[in-house]
mmCIF file of N, CA and C in Angstrom:
data_model
loop_
_atom_site.group_PDB
_atom_site.id
_atom_site.type_symbol
_atom_site.label_atom_id
_atom_site.label_comp_id
_atom_site.label_asym_id
_atom_site.label_seq_id
_atom_site.Cartn_x
_atom_site.Cartn_y
_atom_site.Cartn_z
ATOM 1 N N UNK A 1 -0.279 -18.156 0.192
ATOM 2 C CA UNK A 1 0.899 -16.921 0.181
ATOM 3 C C UNK A 1 1.051 -16.783 1.535
ATOM 4 N N UNK A 2 2.434 -16.952 1.927
ATOM 5 C CA UNK A 2 3.265 -16.705 3.226
ATOM 6 C C UNK A 2 3.152 -15.165 3.174
ATOM 7 N N UNK A 3 3.205 -14.957 4.668
ATOM 8 C CA UNK A 3 3.098 -13.525 5.456
ATOM 9 C C UNK A 3 4.260 -12.575 4.559
ATOM 10 N N UNK A 4 5.501 -13.468 4.764
ATOM 11 C CA UNK A 4 6.799 -12.659 4.274
ATOM 12 C C UNK A 4 6.496 -12.314 2.332
ATOM 13 N N UNK A 5 5.800 -13.464 2.070
ATOM 14 C CA UNK A 5 5.671 -13.244 0.352
ATOM 15 C C UNK A 5 4.638 -11.862 0.103
ATOM 16 N N UNK A 6 3.981 -12.077 1.333
ATOM 17 C CA UNK A 6 2.686 -10.893 0.934
ATOM 18 C C UNK A 6 3.414 -9.816 1.321
ATOM 19 N N UNK A 7 3.863 -9.290 2.235
ATOM 20 C CA UNK A 7 4.834 -8.547 2.333
ATOM 21 C C UNK A 7 5.898 -7.605 1.309
ATOM 22 N N UNK A 8 6.741 -8.976 0.739
ATOM 23 C CA UNK A 8 7.457 -8.393 -0.245
ATOM 24 C C UNK A 8 6.587 -8.290 -1.629
ATOM 25 N N UNK A 9 5.524 -8.710 -2.027
ATOM 26 C CA UNK A 9 4.857 -8.263 -3.373
ATOM 27 C C UNK A 9 4.106 -7.231 -2.937
ATOM 28 N N UNK A 10 3.616 -6.885 -2.048
ATOM 29 C CA UNK A 10 2.742 -5.731 -1.731
ATOM 30 C C UNK A 10 3.143 -4.362 -1.456
ATOM 31 N N UNK A 11 4.878 -4.343 -0.307
ATOM 32 C CA UNK A 11 5.145 -3.462 0.189
ATOM 33 C C UNK A 11 6.689 -3.037 -0.644
ATOM 34 N N UNK A 12 7.768 -4.184 -0.007
ATOM 35 C CA UNK A 12 8.855 -4.240 -0.726
ATOM 36 C C UNK A 12 9.185 -3.985 -1.967
ATOM 37 N N UNK A 13 8.834 -4.957 -2.386
ATOM 38 C CA UNK A 13 8.926 -5.013 -4.176
ATOM 39 C C UNK A 13 8.631 -3.496 -4.774
ATOM 40 N N UNK A 14 7.434 -3.100 -4.180
ATOM 41 C CA UNK A 14 6.978 -1.971 -5.017
ATOM 42 C C UNK A 14 7.794 -0.754 -4.797
ATOM 43 N N UNK A 15 8.082 -0.691 -3.565
ATOM 44 C CA UNK A 15 8.897 0.403 -2.905
ATOM 45 C C UNK A 15 10.129 0.479 -3.679
ATOM 46 N N UNK A 16 10.999 -0.369 -4.420
ATOM 47 C CA UNK A 16 11.931 -0.808 -5.038
ATOM 48 C C UNK A 16 11.973 -0.542 -6.442
ATOM 49 N N UNK A 17 10.621 -0.822 -7.195
ATOM 50 C CA UNK A 17 10.693 -0.690 -8.396
ATOM 51 C C UNK A 17 10.205 1.019 -8.304
ATOM 52 N N UNK A 18 9.612 1.499 -7.695
ATOM 53 C CA UNK A 18 9.037 3.013 -7.582
ATOM 54 C C UNK A 18 10.483 3.934 -7.260
ATOM 55 N N UNK A 19 11.275 3.248 -6.591
ATOM 56 C CA UNK A 19 12.401 4.258 -6.083
ATOM 57 C C UNK A 19 12.446 4.407 -4.771
ATOM 58 N N UNK A 20 11.365 4.349 -3.942
ATOM 59 C CA UNK A 20 11.189 4.551 -2.753
ATOM 60 C C UNK A 20 11.819 3.980 -1.630
ATOM 61 N N UNK A 21 12.626 2.416 -2.036
ATOM 62 C CA UNK A 21 13.230 1.823 -0.830
ATOM 63 C C UNK A 21 14.460 2.243 -0.743
ATOM 64 N N UNK A 22 15.014 2.329 0.998
ATOM 65 C CA UNK A 22 14.083 1.825 1.946
ATOM 66 C C UNK A 22 13.471 3.100 2.822
ATOM 67 N N UNK A 23 13.476 4.058 2.058
ATOM 68 C CA UNK A 23 12.260 4.660 3.201
ATOM 69 C C UNK A 23 11.047 4.611 2.942
ATOM 70 N N UNK A 24 10.644 3.327 1.992
ATOM 71 C CA UNK A 24 9.093 3.122 2.055
ATOM 72 C C UNK A 24 9.416 1.405 1.718
ATOM 73 N N UNK A 25 8.336 0.871 2.478
ATOM 74 C CA UNK A 25 8.240 -0.723 1.761
ATOM 75 C C UNK A 25 9.108 -1.685 2.855
ATOM 76 N N UNK A 26 9.835 -0.835 4.055
ATOM 77 C CA UNK A 26 10.338 -1.642 4.837
ATOM 78 C C UNK A 26 10.229 -1.148 6.344
ATOM 79 N N UNK A 27 9.977 -2.281 7.482
ATOM 80 C CA UNK A 27 10.336 -1.598 8.707
ATOM 81 C C UNK A 27 11.235 -1.826 9.614
ATOM 82 N N UNK A 28 12.205 -0.497 9.367
ATOM 83 C CA UNK A 28 13.345 -0.714 9.942
ATOM 84 C C UNK A 28 13.689 0.997 10.576
ATOM 85 N N UNK A 29 14.502 0.997 11.337
ATOM 86 C CA UNK A 29 15.395 2.181 11.726
ATOM 87 C C UNK A 29 15.616 3.213 10.757
ATOM 88 N N UNK A 30 15.148 4.117 10.542
ATOM 89 C CA UNK A 30 15.274 5.206 9.344
ATOM 90 C C UNK A 30 14.473 5.119 7.996
ATOM 91 N N UNK A 31 13.478 4.150 8.253
ATOM 92 C CA UNK A 31 12.464 4.201 7.632
ATOM 93 C C UNK A 31 10.815 5.133 7.765
ATOM 94 N N UNK A 32 10.164 5.560 7.060
ATOM 95 C CA UNK A 32 9.019 5.724 7.600
ATOM 96 C C UNK A 32 7.941 4.571 7.847
ATOM 97 N N UNK A 33 7.099 4.882 9.185
ATOM 98 C CA UNK A 33 6.529 4.033 9.569
ATOM 99 C C UNK A 33 4.922 3.783 9.348
ATOM 100 N N UNK A 34 5.645 3.055 8.042
ATOM 101 C CA UNK A 34 3.854 3.004 7.054
ATOM 102 C C UNK A 34 3.195 1.816 7.115
ATOM 103 N N UNK A 35 1.981 1.356 7.928
ATOM 104 C CA UNK A 35 1.498 0.004 7.727
ATOM 105 C C UNK A 35 0.143 0.134 7.508
ATOM 106 N N UNK A 36 -0.543 -1.085 7.144
ATOM 107 C CA UNK A 36 -1.559 -1.169 6.973
ATOM 108 C C UNK A 36 -1.964 -2.479 7.676
ATOM 109 N N UNK A 37 -3.080 -2.570 8.540
ATOM 110 C CA UNK A 37 -3.809 -3.479 9.611
ATOM 111 C C UNK A 37 -4.531 -4.002 8.515
ATOM 112 N N UNK A 38 -4.454 -5.398 8.459
ATOM 113 C CA UNK A 38 -5.430 -6.147 7.455
ATOM 114 C C UNK A 38 -6.262 -6.802 8.414
ATOM 115 N N UNK A 39 -7.944 -7.108 8.170
ATOM 116 C CA UNK A 39 -8.962 -8.107 8.696
ATOM 117 C C UNK A 39 -8.516 -9.122 8.155
ATOM 118 N N UNK A 40 -8.267 -10.054 8.272
ATOM 119 C CA UNK A 40 -7.909 -11.197 7.436
ATOM 120 C C UNK A 40 -9.413 -12.202 7.600
ATOM 121 N N UNK A 41 -9.945 -12.014 8.502
ATOM 122 C CA UNK A 41 -11.401 -12.797 8.645
ATOM 123 C C UNK A 41 -12.289 -12.205 7.699
ATOM 124 N N UNK A 42 -12.401 -10.747 7.273
ATOM 125 C CA UNK A 42 -13.136 -10.455 6.611
ATOM 126 C C UNK A 42 -13.411 -10.451 4.963
ATOM 127 N N UNK A 43 -14.590 -10.629 4.488
ATOM 128 C CA UNK A 43 -14.901 -11.437 3.316
ATOM 129 C C UNK A 43 -15.923 -10.431 2.597
ATOM 130 N N UNK A 44 -15.743 -10.227 1.716
ATOM 131 C CA UNK A 44 -16.841 -9.105 0.566
ATOM 132 C C UNK A 44 -17.122 -9.001 -0.387
ATOM 133 N N UNK A 45 -17.937 -9.050 -1.046
ATOM 134 C CA UNK A 45 -17.955 -8.900 -2.920
ATOM 135 C C UNK A 45 -17.699 -7.296 -2.931
ATOM 136 N N UNK A 46 -16.722 -6.456 -3.701
ATOM 137 C CA UNK A 46 -16.438 -5.697 -4.024
ATOM 138 C C UNK A 46 -17.403 -4.764 -4.662
ATOM 139 N N UNK A 47 -17.651 -3.713 -4.921
ATOM 140 C CA UNK A 47 -18.978 -2.729 -5.134
ATOM 141 C C UNK A 47 -18.131 -1.444 -5.950
ATOM 142 N N UNK A 48 -18.597 -1.137 -6.603
ATOM 143 C CA UNK A 48 -17.940 0.583 -6.986
ATOM 144 C C UNK A 48 -18.024 1.200 -6.054
ATOM 145 N N UNK A 49 -18.536 1.605 -4.904
ATOM 146 C CA UNK A 49 -18.708 2.276 -3.757
ATOM 147 C C UNK A 49 -17.151 2.203 -3.250
ATOM 148 N N UNK A 50 -16.405 1.045 -3.593
ATOM 149 C CA UNK A 50 -15.081 0.857 -3.110
ATOM 150 C C UNK A 50 -13.865 1.813 -3.561
ATOM 151 N N UNK A 51 -14.342 1.957 -4.532
ATOM 152 C CA UNK A 51 -13.048 2.545 -5.101
ATOM 153 C C UNK A 51 -13.112 4.272 -5.876
ATOM 154 N N UNK A 52 -12.304 4.672 -6.130
ATOM 155 C CA UNK A 52 -12.416 6.500 -6.034
ATOM 156 C C UNK A 52 -12.176 6.896 -7.520
ATOM 157 N N UNK A 53 -13.072 7.847 -7.613
ATOM 158 C CA UNK A 53 -12.727 8.663 -9.237
ATOM 159 C C UNK A 53 -12.750 7.893 -10.170
ATOM 160 N N UNK A 54 -13.457 6.902 -10.364
ATOM 161 C CA UNK A 54 -13.672 5.778 -11.225
ATOM 162 C C UNK A 54 -15.174 5.260 -11.485
ATOM 163 N N UNK A 55 -15.094 5.126 -12.724
ATOM 164 C CA UNK A 55 -17.154 4.414 -12.902
ATOM 165 C C UNK A 55 -16.526 3.020 -13.651
ATOM 166 N N UNK A 56 -15.346 2.459 -13.493
ATOM 167 C CA UNK A 56 -15.470 0.877 -14.022
ATOM 168 C C UNK A 56 -13.878 0.364 -13.162
ATOM 169 N N UNK A 57 -14.022 -0.577 -12.727
ATOM 170 C CA UNK A 57 -13.435 -1.176 -12.256
ATOM 171 C C UNK A 57 -13.148 -3.014 -12.695
ATOM 172 N N UNK A 58 -12.242 -3.451 -13.082
ATOM 173 C CA UNK A 58 -12.026 -4.637 -12.892
ATOM 174 C C UNK A 58 -12.254 -5.415 -11.849
ATOM 175 N N UNK A 59 -12.292 -5.230 -10.784
ATOM 176 C CA UNK A 59 -12.223 -5.654 -9.731
ATOM 177 C C UNK A 59 -13.880 -5.766 -8.810
ATOM 178 N N UNK A 60 -14.590 -5.036 -9.488
ATOM 179 C CA UNK A 60 -16.054 -4.832 -9.090
ATOM 180 C C UNK A 60 -16.691 -6.302 -9.274
ATOM 181 N N UNK A 61 -16.968 -6.595 -7.989
ATOM 182 C CA UNK A 61 -18.028 -8.005 -7.979
ATOM 183 C C UNK A 61 -17.105 -8.956 -7.678
ATOM 184 N N UNK A 62 -15.388 -8.839 -7.237
ATOM 185 C CA UNK A 62 -14.790 -9.390 -6.998
ATOM 186 C C UNK A 62 -15.046 -10.095 -5.250
ATOM 187 N N UNK A 63 -14.746 -11.194 -4.737
ATOM 188 C CA UNK A 63 -14.877 -11.474 -3.485
ATOM 189 C C UNK A 63 -13.802 -11.368 -3.070
ATOM 190 N N UNK A 64 -13.132 -10.390 -2.006
ATOM 191 C CA UNK A 64 -11.898 -9.853 -1.339
ATOM 192 C C UNK A 64 -11.770 -10.776 0.134
ATOM 193 N N UNK A 65 -11.154 -11.515 0.419
ATOM 194 C CA UNK A 65 -10.796 -11.818 1.408
ATOM 195 C C UNK A 65 -9.517 -11.266 2.402
ATOM 196 N N UNK A 66 -10.092 -10.307 2.863
ATOM 197 C CA UNK A 66 -9.112 -9.597 4.017
ATOM 198 C C UNK A 66 -9.456 -8.179 3.639
ATOM 199 N N UNK A 67 -9.396 -7.496 4.659
ATOM 200 C CA UNK A 67 -9.677 -6.041 4.595
ATOM 201 C C UNK A 67 -8.765 -4.663 5.176
ATOM 202 N N UNK A 68 -8.222 -3.854 4.733
ATOM 203 C CA UNK A 68 -7.765 -2.939 5.138
ATOM 204 C C UNK A 68 -8.570 -2.255 6.257
ATOM 205 N N UNK A 69 -8.414 -2.400 7.722
ATOM 206 C CA UNK A 69 -9.048 -1.556 8.586
ATOM 207 C C UNK A 69 -8.410 0.023 9.020
ATOM 208 N N UNK A 70 -7.184 -0.667 9.229
ATOM 209 C CA UNK A 70 -6.317 1.021 9.707
ATOM 210 C C UNK A 70 -5.240 1.092 8.835
ATOM 211 N N UNK A 71 -4.761 2.314 8.164
ATOM 212 C CA UNK A 71 -3.740 2.608 7.844
ATOM 213 C C UNK A 71 -2.657 3.911 8.418
ATOM 214 N N UNK A 72 -1.472 3.420 8.753
ATOM 215 C CA UNK A 72 -0.678 4.239 9.659
ATOM 216 C C UNK A 72 0.661 4.956 8.695
ATOM 217 N N UNK A 73 0.701 6.391 8.551
ATOM 218 C CA UNK A 73 1.810 6.919 7.877
ATOM 219 C C UNK A 73 2.743 7.543 8.608
ATOM 220 N N UNK A 74 3.661 7.253 8.346
ATOM 221 C CA UNK A 74 4.979 8.002 9.307
ATOM 222 C C UNK A 74 4.484 8.209 10.724
ATOM 223 N N UNK A 75 3.613 7.078 11.193
ATOM 224 C CA UNK A 75 3.624 6.921 12.550
ATOM 225 C C UNK A 75 2.026 7.970 13.351
ATOM 226 N N UNK A 76 1.391 8.316 12.041
ATOM 227 C CA UNK A 76 0.083 8.868 12.280
ATOM 228 C C UNK A 76 -0.956 8.011 11.515
ATOM 229 N N UNK A 77 -1.718 7.893 12.344
ATOM 230 C CA UNK A 77 -3.713 6.901 11.594
ATOM 231 C C UNK A 77 -3.848 8.022 10.673
ATOM 232 N N UNK A 78 -4.318 7.621 9.354
ATOM 233 C CA UNK A 78 -4.453 8.181 8.362
ATOM 234 C C UNK A 78 -6.330 7.805 7.962
ATOM 235 N N UNK A 79 -6.101 6.649 8.372
ATOM 236 C CA UNK A 79 -7.303 5.734 7.697
ATOM 237 C C UNK A 79 -8.003 4.713 8.765
ATOM 238 N N UNK A 80 -8.877 5.047 9.420
ATOM 239 C CA UNK A 80 -9.323 3.979 10.555
ATOM 240 C C UNK A 80 -10.785 3.546 9.921
ATOM 241 N N UNK A 81 -10.930 2.597 9.836
ATOM 242 C CA UNK A 81 -12.201 1.794 9.755
ATOM 243 C C UNK A 81 -12.935 2.886 8.388
ATOM 244 N N UNK A 82 -12.368 3.358 7.069
ATOM 245 C CA UNK A 82 -12.734 3.716 6.170
ATOM 246 C C UNK A 82 -12.977 4.942 6.162
ATOM 247 N N UNK A 83 -12.629 5.545 7.397
ATOM 248 C CA UNK A 83 -12.747 7.150 7.840
ATOM 249 C C UNK A 83 -11.693 7.802 7.200
ATOM 250 N N UNK A 84 -10.994 8.532 6.730
ATOM 251 C CA UNK A 84 -9.924 9.307 6.592
ATOM 252 C C UNK A 84 -9.641 10.544 7.237
ATOM 253 N N UNK A 85 -8.750 10.341 8.038
ATOM 254 C CA UNK A 85 -8.102 11.100 9.094
ATOM 255 C C UNK A 85 -7.303 11.807 9.103
ATOM 256 N N UNK A 86 -6.340 12.393 7.895
ATOM 257 C CA UNK A 86 -5.218 12.748 7.600
ATOM 258 C C UNK A 86 -5.739 14.147 7.650
ATOM 259 N N UNK A 87 -4.963 15.351 8.315
ATOM 260 C CA UNK A 87 -5.220 16.697 8.012
ATOM 261 C C UNK A 87 -4.899 16.980 6.706
ATOM 262 N N UNK A 88 -5.710 18.049 6.283
ATOM 263 C CA UNK A 88 -5.323 18.507 4.913
ATOM 264 C C UNK A 88 -3.724 18.751 4.493
ATOM 265 N N UNK A 89 -3.125 18.798 3.402
ATOM 266 C CA UNK A 89 -1.713 19.040 3.457
ATOM 267 C C UNK A 89 -0.645 18.275 4.363
ATOM 268 N N UNK A 90 -0.960 17.318 4.876
ATOM 269 C CA UNK A 90 0.005 16.577 5.904
ATOM 270 C C UNK A 90 0.845 15.460 4.812
ATOM 271 N N UNK A 91 0.663 15.372 3.567
ATOM 272 C CA UNK A 91 1.347 14.556 2.326
ATOM 273 C C UNK A 91 2.409 15.239 2.196
ATOM 274 N N UNK A 92 3.913 14.217 1.857
ATOM 275 C CA UNK A 92 4.783 14.808 1.762
ATOM 276 C C UNK A 92 5.328 14.539 0.184
ATOM 277 N N UNK A 93 6.272 15.253 -0.115
ATOM 278 C CA UNK A 93 6.796 14.607 -1.622
ATOM 279 C C UNK A 93 7.977 14.220 -1.296
ATOM 280 N N UNK A 94 8.570 13.172 -2.057
ATOM 281 C CA UNK A 94 9.265 12.447 -1.939
ATOM 282 C C UNK A 94 10.347 11.785 -2.815
ATOM 283 N N UNK A 95 11.262 12.970 -2.942
ATOM 284 C CA UNK A 95 12.189 12.281 -4.574
ATOM 285 C C UNK A 95 12.754 10.972 -4.155
ATOM 286 N N UNK A 96 12.537 10.359 -5.457
ATOM 287 C CA UNK A 96 13.118 9.101 -5.614
ATOM 288 C C UNK A 96 14.055 8.768 -6.482
ATOM 289 N N UNK A 97 15.212 7.844 -6.617
ATOM 290 C CA UNK A 97 15.988 7.285 -7.448
ATOM 291 C C UNK A 97 15.790 5.988 -7.351
ATOM 292 N N UNK A 98 15.384 5.489 -9.029
ATOM 293 C CA UNK A 98 15.112 3.871 -9.505
ATOM 294 C C UNK A 98 16.587 3.436 -9.506
ATOM 295 N N UNK A 99 16.852 2.179 -8.366
ATOM 296 C CA UNK A 99 17.819 1.676 -8.356
ATOM 297 C C UNK A 99 18.563 1.051 -10.141
ATOM 298 N N UNK A 100 19.469 1.100 -10.635
ATOM 299 C CA UNK A 100 19.678 0.597 -11.739
ATOM 300 C C UNK A 100 19.637 -1.151 -11.871
ATOM 301 N N UNK A 101 19.473 -1.845 -10.807
ATOM 302 C CA UNK A 101 19.155 -3.340 -10.510
ATOM 303 C C UNK A 101 17.882 -3.202 -10.993
ATOM 304 N N UNK A 102 17.073 -2.571 -10.921
ATOM 305 C CA UNK A 102 15.542 -2.339 -11.449
ATOM 306 C C UNK A 102 15.474 -1.830 -12.904
ATOM 307 N N UNK A 103 15.925 -0.598 -13.229
ATOM 308 C CA UNK A 103 15.869 -0.204 -14.791
ATOM 309 C C UNK A 103 16.726 -1.275 -15.586
ATOM 310 N N UNK A 104 17.796 -1.805 -15.327
ATOM 311 C CA UNK A 104 18.686 -2.743 -16.325
ATOM 312 C C UNK A 104 17.990 -4.171 -16.394
ATOM 313 N N UNK A 105 17.028 -4.629 -15.444
ATOM 314 C CA UNK A 105 16.077 -5.754 -15.582
ATOM 315 C C UNK A 105 15.510 -5.734 -16.610
ATOM 316 N N UNK A 106 15.374 -7.018 -17.509
ATOM 317 C CA UNK A 106 14.428 -7.592 -18.744
ATOM 318 C C UNK A 106 13.140 -6.969 -18.132
ATOM 319 N N UNK A 107 12.393 -6.377 -19.146
ATOM 320 C CA UNK A 107 10.676 -6.489 -18.979
ATOM 321 C C UNK A 107 10.338 -7.639 -18.952
ATOM 322 N N UNK A 108 10.180 -8.488 -19.414
ATOM 323 C CA UNK A 108 9.410 -9.992 -19.045
ATOM 324 C C UNK A 108 10.585 -11.135 -18.888
#
């Protein structure tokens, strides 16, 4: 998968479906500076310790190629090497409006 296709699938398209685009899902003037840095050389098998608030995942045992190492939200580092660094209450509610181009598409 090309890097552009990965960005579309994991960011831009998801933001569009959720009604958050262009504030989320793109790096552009006026958009939030949300970035996840991925170590593409990292390989490991996922365990239940990798998931939060669940006791079952279909991804348990999956061999991951690449791993998020740093997450930057609105220009601030919020996760670094699996350590949560965001201050309590630093989240923001974002009102959303789902584009009719998304809601009028066929489901399948």
